[in-house]
Short mmCIF file of C-alpha atoms in Angstrom, two decimals:
data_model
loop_
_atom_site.label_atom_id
_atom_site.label_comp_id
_atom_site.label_asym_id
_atom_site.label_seq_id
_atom_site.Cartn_x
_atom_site.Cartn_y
_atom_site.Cartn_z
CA UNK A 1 119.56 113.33 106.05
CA UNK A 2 118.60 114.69 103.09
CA UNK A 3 121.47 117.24 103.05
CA UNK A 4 123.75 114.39 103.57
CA UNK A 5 122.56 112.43 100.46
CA UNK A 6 122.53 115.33 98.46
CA UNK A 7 126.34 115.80 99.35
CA UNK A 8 126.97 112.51 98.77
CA UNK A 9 125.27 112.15 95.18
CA UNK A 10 127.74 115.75 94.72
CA UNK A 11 131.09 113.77 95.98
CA UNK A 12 129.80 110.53 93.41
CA UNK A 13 129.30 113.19 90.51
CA UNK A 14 132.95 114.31 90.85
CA UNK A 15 134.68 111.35 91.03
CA UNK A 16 132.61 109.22 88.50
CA UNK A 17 133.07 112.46 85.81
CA UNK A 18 135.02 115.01 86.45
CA UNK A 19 133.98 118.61 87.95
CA UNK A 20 130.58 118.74 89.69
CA UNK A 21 128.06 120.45 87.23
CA UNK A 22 126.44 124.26 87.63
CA UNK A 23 123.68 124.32 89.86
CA UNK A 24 119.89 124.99 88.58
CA UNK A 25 119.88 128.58 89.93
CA UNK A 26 123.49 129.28 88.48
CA UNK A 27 122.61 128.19 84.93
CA UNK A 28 119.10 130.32 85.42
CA UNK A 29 121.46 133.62 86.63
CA UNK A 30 123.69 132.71 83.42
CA UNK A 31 120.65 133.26 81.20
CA UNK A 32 118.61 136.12 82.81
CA UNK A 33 122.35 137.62 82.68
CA UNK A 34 122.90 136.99 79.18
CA UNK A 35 119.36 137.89 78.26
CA UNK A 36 120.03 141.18 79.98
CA UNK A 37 123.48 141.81 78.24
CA UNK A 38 121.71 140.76 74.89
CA UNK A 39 118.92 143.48 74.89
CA UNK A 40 121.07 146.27 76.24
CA UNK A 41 123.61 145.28 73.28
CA UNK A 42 120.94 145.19 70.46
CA UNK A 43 119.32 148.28 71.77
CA UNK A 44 122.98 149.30 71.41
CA UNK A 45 123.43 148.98 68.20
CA UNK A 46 120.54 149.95 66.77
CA UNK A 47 121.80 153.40 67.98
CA UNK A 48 118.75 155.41 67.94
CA UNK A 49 120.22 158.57 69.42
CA UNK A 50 122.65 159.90 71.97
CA UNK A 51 125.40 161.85 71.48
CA UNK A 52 128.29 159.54 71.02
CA UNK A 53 127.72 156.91 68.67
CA UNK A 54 128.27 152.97 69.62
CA UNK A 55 131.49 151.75 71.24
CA UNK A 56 133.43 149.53 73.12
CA UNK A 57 133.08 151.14 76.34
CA UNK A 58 128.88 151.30 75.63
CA UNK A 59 129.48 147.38 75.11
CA UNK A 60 131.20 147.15 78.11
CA UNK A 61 128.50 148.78 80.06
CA UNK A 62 126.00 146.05 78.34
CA UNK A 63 128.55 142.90 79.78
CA UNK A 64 128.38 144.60 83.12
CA UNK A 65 125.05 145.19 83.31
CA UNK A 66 124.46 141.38 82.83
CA UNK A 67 127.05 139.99 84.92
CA UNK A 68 125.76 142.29 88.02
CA UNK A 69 122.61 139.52 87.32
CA UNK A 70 125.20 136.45 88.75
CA UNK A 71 125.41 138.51 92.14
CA UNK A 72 121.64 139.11 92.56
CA UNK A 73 121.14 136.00 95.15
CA UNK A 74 123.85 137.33 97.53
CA UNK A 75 123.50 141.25 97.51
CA UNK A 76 120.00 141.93 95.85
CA UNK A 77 119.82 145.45 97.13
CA UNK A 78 123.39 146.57 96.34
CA UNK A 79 123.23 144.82 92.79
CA UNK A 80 119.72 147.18 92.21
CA UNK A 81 121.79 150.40 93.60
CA UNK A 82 125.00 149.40 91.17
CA UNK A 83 122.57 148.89 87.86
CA UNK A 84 120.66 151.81 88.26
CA UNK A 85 123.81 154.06 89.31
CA UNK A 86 125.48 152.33 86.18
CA UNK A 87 122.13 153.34 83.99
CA UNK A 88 122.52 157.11 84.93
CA UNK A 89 126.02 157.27 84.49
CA UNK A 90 125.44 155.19 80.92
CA UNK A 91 123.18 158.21 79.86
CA UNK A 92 125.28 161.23 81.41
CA UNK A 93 128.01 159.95 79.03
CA UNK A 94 125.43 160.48 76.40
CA UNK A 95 125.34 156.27 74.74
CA UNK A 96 122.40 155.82 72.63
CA UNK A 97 119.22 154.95 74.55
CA UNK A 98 118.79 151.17 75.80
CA UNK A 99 115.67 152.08 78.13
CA UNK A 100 115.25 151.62 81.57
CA UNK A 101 112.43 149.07 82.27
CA UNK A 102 114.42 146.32 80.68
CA UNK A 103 117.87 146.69 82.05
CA UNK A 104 117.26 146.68 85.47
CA UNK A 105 113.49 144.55 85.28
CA UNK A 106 116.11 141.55 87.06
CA UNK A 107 117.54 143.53 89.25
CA UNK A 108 114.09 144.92 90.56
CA UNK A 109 112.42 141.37 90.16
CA UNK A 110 115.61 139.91 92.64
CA UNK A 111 115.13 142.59 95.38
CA UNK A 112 111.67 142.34 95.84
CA UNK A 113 112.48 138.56 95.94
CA UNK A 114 114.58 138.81 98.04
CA UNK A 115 112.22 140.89 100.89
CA UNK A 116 113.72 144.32 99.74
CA UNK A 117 110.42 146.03 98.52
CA UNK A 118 111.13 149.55 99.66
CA UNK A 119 114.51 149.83 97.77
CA UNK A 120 113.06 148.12 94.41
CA UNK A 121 109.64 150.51 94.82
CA UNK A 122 111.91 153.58 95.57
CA UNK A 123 115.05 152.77 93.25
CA UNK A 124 112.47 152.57 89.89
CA UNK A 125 110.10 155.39 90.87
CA UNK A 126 113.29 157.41 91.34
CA UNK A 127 114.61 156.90 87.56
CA UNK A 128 111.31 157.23 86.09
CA UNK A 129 110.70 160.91 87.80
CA UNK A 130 114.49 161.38 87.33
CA UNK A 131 114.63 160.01 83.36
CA UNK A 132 111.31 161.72 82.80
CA UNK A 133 112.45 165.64 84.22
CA UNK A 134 116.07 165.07 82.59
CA UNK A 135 114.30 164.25 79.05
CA UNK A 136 111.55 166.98 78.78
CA UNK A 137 114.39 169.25 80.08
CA UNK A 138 116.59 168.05 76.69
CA UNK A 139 113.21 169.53 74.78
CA UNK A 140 111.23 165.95 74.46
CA UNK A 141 107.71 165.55 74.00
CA UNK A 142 105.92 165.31 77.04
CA UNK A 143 103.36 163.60 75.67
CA UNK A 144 105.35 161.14 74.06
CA UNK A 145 107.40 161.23 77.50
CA UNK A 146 104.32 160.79 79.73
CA UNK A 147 101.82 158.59 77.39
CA UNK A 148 103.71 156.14 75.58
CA UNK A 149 107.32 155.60 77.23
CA UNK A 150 106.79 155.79 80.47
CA UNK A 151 103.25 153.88 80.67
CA UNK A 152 105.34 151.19 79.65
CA UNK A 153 108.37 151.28 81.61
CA UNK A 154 106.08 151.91 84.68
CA UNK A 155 103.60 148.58 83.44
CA UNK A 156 107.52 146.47 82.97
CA UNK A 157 108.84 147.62 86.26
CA UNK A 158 105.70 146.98 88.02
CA UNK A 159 105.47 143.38 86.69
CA UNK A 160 108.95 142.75 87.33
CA UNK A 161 108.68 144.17 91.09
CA UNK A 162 105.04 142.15 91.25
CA UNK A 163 106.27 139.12 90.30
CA UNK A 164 109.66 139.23 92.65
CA UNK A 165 107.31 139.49 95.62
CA UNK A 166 105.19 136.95 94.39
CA UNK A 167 107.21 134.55 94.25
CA UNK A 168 108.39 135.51 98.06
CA UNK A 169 104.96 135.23 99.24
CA UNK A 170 104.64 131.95 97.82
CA UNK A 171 108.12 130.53 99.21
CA UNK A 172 107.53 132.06 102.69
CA UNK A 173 103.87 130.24 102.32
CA UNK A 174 105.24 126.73 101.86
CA UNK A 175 107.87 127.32 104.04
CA UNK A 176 104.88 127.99 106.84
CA UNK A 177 103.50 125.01 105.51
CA UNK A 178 106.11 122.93 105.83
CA UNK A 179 107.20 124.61 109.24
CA UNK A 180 103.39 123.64 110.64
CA UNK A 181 103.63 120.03 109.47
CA UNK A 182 106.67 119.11 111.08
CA UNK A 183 105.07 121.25 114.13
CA UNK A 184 102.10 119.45 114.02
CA UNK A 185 104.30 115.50 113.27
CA UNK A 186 106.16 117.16 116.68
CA UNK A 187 102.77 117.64 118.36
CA UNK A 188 101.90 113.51 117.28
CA UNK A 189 104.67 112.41 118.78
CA UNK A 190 104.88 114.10 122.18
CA UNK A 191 100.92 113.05 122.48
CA UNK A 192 101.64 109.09 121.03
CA UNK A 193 104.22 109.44 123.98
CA UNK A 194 102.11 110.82 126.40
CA UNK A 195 99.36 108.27 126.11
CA UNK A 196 102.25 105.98 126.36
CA UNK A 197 102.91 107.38 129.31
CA UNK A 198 99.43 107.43 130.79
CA UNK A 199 99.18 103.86 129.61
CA UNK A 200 102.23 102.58 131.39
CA UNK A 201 101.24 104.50 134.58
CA UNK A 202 97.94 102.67 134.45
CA UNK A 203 99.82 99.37 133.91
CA UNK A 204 101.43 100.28 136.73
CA UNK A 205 98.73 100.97 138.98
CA UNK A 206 96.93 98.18 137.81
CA UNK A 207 99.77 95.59 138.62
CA UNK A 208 100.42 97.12 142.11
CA UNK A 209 96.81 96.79 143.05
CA UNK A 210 96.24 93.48 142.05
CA UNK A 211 99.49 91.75 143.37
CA UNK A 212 99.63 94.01 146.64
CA UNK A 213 96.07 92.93 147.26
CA UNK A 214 96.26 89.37 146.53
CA UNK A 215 99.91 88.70 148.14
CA UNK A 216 98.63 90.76 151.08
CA UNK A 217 95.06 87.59 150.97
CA UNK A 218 97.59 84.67 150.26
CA UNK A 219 100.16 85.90 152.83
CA UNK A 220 97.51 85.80 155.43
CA UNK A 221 95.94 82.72 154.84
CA UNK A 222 99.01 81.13 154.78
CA UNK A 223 99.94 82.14 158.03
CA UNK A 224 96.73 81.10 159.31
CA UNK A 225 97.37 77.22 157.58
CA UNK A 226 100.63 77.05 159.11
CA UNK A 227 99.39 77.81 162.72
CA UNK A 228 96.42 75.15 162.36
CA UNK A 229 98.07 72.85 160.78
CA UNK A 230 98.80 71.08 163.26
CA UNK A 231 96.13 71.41 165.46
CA UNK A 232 93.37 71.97 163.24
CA UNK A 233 93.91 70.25 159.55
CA UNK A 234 90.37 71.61 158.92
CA UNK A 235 91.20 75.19 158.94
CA UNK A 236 94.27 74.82 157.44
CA UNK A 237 92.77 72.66 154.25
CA UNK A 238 90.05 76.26 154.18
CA UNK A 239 93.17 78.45 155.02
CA UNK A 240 94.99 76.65 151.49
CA UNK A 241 91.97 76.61 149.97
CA UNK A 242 91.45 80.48 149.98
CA UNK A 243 95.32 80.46 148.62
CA UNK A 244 94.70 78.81 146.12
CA UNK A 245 91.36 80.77 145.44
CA UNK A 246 93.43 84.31 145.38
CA UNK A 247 96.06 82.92 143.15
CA UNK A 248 93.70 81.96 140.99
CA UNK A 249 92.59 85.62 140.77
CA UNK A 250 95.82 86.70 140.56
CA UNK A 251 97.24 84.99 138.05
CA UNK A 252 93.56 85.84 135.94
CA UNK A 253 94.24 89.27 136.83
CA UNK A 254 97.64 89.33 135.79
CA UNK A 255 97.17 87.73 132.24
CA UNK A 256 94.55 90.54 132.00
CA UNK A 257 96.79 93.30 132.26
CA UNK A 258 100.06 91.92 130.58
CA UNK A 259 98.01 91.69 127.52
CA UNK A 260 97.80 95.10 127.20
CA UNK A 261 101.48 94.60 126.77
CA UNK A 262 101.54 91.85 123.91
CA UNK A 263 100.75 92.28 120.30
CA UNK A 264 97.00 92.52 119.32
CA UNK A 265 97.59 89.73 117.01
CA UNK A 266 98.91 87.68 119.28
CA UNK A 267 96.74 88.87 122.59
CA UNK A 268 94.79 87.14 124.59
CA UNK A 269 90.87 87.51 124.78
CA UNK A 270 90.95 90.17 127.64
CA UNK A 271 88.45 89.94 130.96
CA UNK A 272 86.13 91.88 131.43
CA UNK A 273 87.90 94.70 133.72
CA UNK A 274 86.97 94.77 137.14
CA UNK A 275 84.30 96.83 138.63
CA UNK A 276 81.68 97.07 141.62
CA UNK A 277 79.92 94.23 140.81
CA UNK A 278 82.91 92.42 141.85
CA UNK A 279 82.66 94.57 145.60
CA UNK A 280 81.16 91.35 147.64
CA UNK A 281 83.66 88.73 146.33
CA UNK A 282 86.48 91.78 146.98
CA UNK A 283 84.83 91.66 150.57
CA UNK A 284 84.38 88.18 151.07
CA UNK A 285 88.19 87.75 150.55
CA UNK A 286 88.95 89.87 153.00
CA UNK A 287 86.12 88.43 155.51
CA UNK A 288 88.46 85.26 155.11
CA UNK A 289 91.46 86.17 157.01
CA UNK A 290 89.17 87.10 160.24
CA UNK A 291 88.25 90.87 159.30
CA UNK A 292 85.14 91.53 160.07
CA UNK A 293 83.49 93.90 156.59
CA UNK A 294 80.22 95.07 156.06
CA UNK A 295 79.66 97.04 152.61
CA UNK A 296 77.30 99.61 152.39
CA UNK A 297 75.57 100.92 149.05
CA UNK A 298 73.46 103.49 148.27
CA UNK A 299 71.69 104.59 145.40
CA UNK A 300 72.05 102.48 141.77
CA UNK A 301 75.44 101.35 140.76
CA UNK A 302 75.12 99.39 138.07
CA UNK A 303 75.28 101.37 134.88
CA UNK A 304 78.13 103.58 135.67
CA UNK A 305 80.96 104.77 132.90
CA UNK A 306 83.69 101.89 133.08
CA UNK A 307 86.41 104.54 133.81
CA UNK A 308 84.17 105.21 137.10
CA UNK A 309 83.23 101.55 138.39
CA UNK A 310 86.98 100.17 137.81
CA UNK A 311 88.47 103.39 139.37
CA UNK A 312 85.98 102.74 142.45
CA UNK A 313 86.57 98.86 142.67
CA UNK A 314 90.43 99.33 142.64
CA UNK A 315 89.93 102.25 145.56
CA UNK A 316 88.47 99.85 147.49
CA UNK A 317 90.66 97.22 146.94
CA UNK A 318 94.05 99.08 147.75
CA UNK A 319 92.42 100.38 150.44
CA UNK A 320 91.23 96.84 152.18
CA UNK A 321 95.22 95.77 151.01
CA UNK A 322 96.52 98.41 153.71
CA UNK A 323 94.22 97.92 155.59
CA UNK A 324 95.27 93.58 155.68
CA UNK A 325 98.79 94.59 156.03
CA UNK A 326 99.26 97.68 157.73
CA UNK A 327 96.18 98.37 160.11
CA UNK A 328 96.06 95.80 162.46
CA UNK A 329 92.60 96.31 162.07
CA UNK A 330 89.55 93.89 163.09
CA UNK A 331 86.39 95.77 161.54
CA UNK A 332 86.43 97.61 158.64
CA UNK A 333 83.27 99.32 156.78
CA UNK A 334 83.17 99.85 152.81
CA UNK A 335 80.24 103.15 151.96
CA UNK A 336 79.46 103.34 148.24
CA UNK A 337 77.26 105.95 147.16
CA UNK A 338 75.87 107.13 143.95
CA UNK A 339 74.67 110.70 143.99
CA UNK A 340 73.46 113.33 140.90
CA UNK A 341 76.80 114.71 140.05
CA UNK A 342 79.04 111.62 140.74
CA UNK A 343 80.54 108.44 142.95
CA UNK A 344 81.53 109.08 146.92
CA UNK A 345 83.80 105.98 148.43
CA UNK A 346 84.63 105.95 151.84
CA UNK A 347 86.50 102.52 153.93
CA UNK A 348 87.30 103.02 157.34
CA UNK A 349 88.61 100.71 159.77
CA UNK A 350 89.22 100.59 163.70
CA UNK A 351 92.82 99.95 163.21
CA UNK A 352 95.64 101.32 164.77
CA UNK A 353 96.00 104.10 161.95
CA UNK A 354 98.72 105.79 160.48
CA UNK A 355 101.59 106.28 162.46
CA UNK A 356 104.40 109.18 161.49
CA UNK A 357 106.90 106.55 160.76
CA UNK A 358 105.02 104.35 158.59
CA UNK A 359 107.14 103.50 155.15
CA UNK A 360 105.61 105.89 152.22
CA UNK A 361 104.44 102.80 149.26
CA UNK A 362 102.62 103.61 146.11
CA UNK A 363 98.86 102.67 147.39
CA UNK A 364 98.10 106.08 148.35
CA UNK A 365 99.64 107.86 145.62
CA UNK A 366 97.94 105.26 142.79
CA UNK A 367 94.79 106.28 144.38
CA UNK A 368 95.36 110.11 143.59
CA UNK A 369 96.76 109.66 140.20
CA UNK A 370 92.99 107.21 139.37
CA UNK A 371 90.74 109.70 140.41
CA UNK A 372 92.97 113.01 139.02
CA UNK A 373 92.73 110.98 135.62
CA UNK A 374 88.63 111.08 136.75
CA UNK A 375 89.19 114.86 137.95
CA UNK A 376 88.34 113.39 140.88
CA UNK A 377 89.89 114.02 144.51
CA UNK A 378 91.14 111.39 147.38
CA UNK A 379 91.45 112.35 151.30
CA UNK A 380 93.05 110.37 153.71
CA UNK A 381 94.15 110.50 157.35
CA UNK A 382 93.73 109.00 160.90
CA UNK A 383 89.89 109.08 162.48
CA UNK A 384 89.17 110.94 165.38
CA UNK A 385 88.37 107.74 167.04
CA UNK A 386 91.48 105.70 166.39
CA UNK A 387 91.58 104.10 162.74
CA UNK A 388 92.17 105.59 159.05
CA UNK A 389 90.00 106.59 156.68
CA UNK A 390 90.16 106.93 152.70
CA UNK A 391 86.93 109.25 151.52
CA UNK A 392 87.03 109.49 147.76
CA UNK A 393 85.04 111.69 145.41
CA UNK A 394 84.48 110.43 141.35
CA UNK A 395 82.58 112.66 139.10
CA UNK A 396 80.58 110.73 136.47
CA UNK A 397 81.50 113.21 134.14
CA UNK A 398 85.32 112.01 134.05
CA UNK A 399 87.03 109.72 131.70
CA UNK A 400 89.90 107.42 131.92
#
């Protein structure tokens, strides 16, 4: 996007007045490159020895050496090579000294800028050791050679080289830093999608329970109304009456969990979500259609992590749903247990059980993905005896 703009504001520059204008790092390489020609020409002409005097060929050399600066960016290496090859050849052909630190301080400060440490490191050791033998060879001082000119040049080329890789480090830093945010506003997304994800699975889960439960109640009932109707108005009027007594729920249920969906502006005040304490009313719904249920508990089950008593409840209730619909069942028996580590749930029924052909739904598969979320486990499977059984394990250390 950015790119894009940045193109575009380049396109509006040209057509609103004229050509586009140098780049920031082309009018920098236009300065360090006259800077460079500058010195080398002053040094020059000051003409403070050599064997042939100050011409155009020695001013040549200077234009060159700054104009090798506008190539730096693309070919630091070969640019460092070029200047220093140029600076020996400038001093075989015997032109008055111009140094070495200086001319090629930013061509050593763009290779180690550019990630080439070695070359810059070995390229300016290599004239120092190479300057320094040729000079006390010509009969110079090597005093003056050693404690004054080449302290310096070593200190310029140092900084130069120093500074290059400084500025590396630094652009390799943010570049990390940069690379980790976006990793980490990567990482915030894919886990704001994943709860999403979890969230609408639980939706899910939570709709299929309640309506499969309650349709399963208000089917029955109304089967049972229309067969007494006729013959027994009584039974029908407590048949309706348990209809409209699961719709009821139902429809509570339901405005429950669709406003999980809506705005929390605009949401409704929420119910309190469903739990054990709700496990005799769950069973006396079921005792209404003719099944015959006796609960069981054991140890205390009131004061249990939410995550743990809704999981529990809504085990029990898919389980009494499949039972109502698919069983055929006339007894069935609901064991809740608390022990030290965590919840057992077990319903069982005298039903006809599962046969091979039975249709595949979601009830069983819900049931896993509640008590995985718990790192809990579910079995299920046909009793020795004739029925089905669902035995469920819920450790109280598990969250939702």
């Amino acid at each position: 996007m950015r790119v894009a703009e940045g193109r575009q504001r380049r396109e509006a520059g040209r057509t609103a007045g004229g050509p586009a204008r140098l780049s920031r790092a082309t009018m920098l390489d236009l300065l360090i490159g006259g800077a460079v020609s500058t010195v080398v020409a002053a040094a020059i002409t000051a003409n403070l020895g050599g064997d042939r005097g100050r011409d155009v060929p020695a001013y040549l050399f200077a234009v060159g050496l700054g104009a090798l600066v506008l190539l730096r960016r693309r070919a630091p290496a070969t640019v460092l090579v070029v200047s220093a090859a140029g600076l020996v050849g400038y001093y075989v052909a015997g032109y008055p000294p111009v140094g070495l630190a200086l001319p090629l301080a930013a061509a050593l400060y763009s290779a180690a800028e550019a990630g080439q440490l070695r070359w810059a490191v070995l390229v300016g050791l290599g004239l120092l050791v190479a300057s320094t033998a040729f000079r006390a060879a010509e009969g110079t001082s090597v005093a003056y050679l050693v404690g004054f000119e080449l302290a310096s040049s070593v200190a310029i080329m140092a900084a130069a080289i120093a500074l290059g890789d400084g500025v590396r480090s630094r652009r390799l830093r943010r570049r990390e830093q940069r690379w980790r945010l976006r990793q980490l506003e990567r990482d915030h997304a894919r886990e704001a999608a994943r709860r999403v994800e979890e969230e609408r699975l639980r939706i899910a889960r939570d709709l299929h329970d309640v309506i499969a439960h309650h349709i399963s109640v208000i089917s029955l009932h109304a089967g049972v109304a229309d067969e007494a109707l006729d013959d027994d108005p009584a039974a029908a009027r407590a048949a309706l009456g348990h209809v409209r007594s699961a719709t009821t729920q139902v429809a509570r249920e339901l405005r429950t969990t669709l406003g999980l969906l809506r705005d929390a502006a605009v949401a409704e005040p929420r119910q309190p979500v469903a739990g054990l304490a709700g496990l005799d009313a769950l069973a006396a719904g079921a005792r209404a259609t003719g099944l015959r249920v006796a609960v069981h508990r054991r140890g205390e089950l009131t004061g249990l992590p939410a995550a743990v008593d809704s999981t529990a409840y809504r085990l029990v209730q898919e389980a009494l749903t499949n039972v109502l619909r698919h069983a055929g069942a006339s007894a069935v028996e609901i064991d809740v247990a608390r022990g030290p580590r965590g919840v057992g749930v077990v319903v069982r029924d005298d039903g006809r059980g599962q046969r091979e052909d039975t249709p595949r739904g979601y009830g069983l598969g819900g049931m896993r993905e509640r008590t995985a979320l718990l790192g809990g486990t579910v079995t299920a499977g046909n009793r020795p005896g004739g029925g089905f059984e669902v035995r469920a394990e819920l450790p109280l250390g598990g969250t939702a």
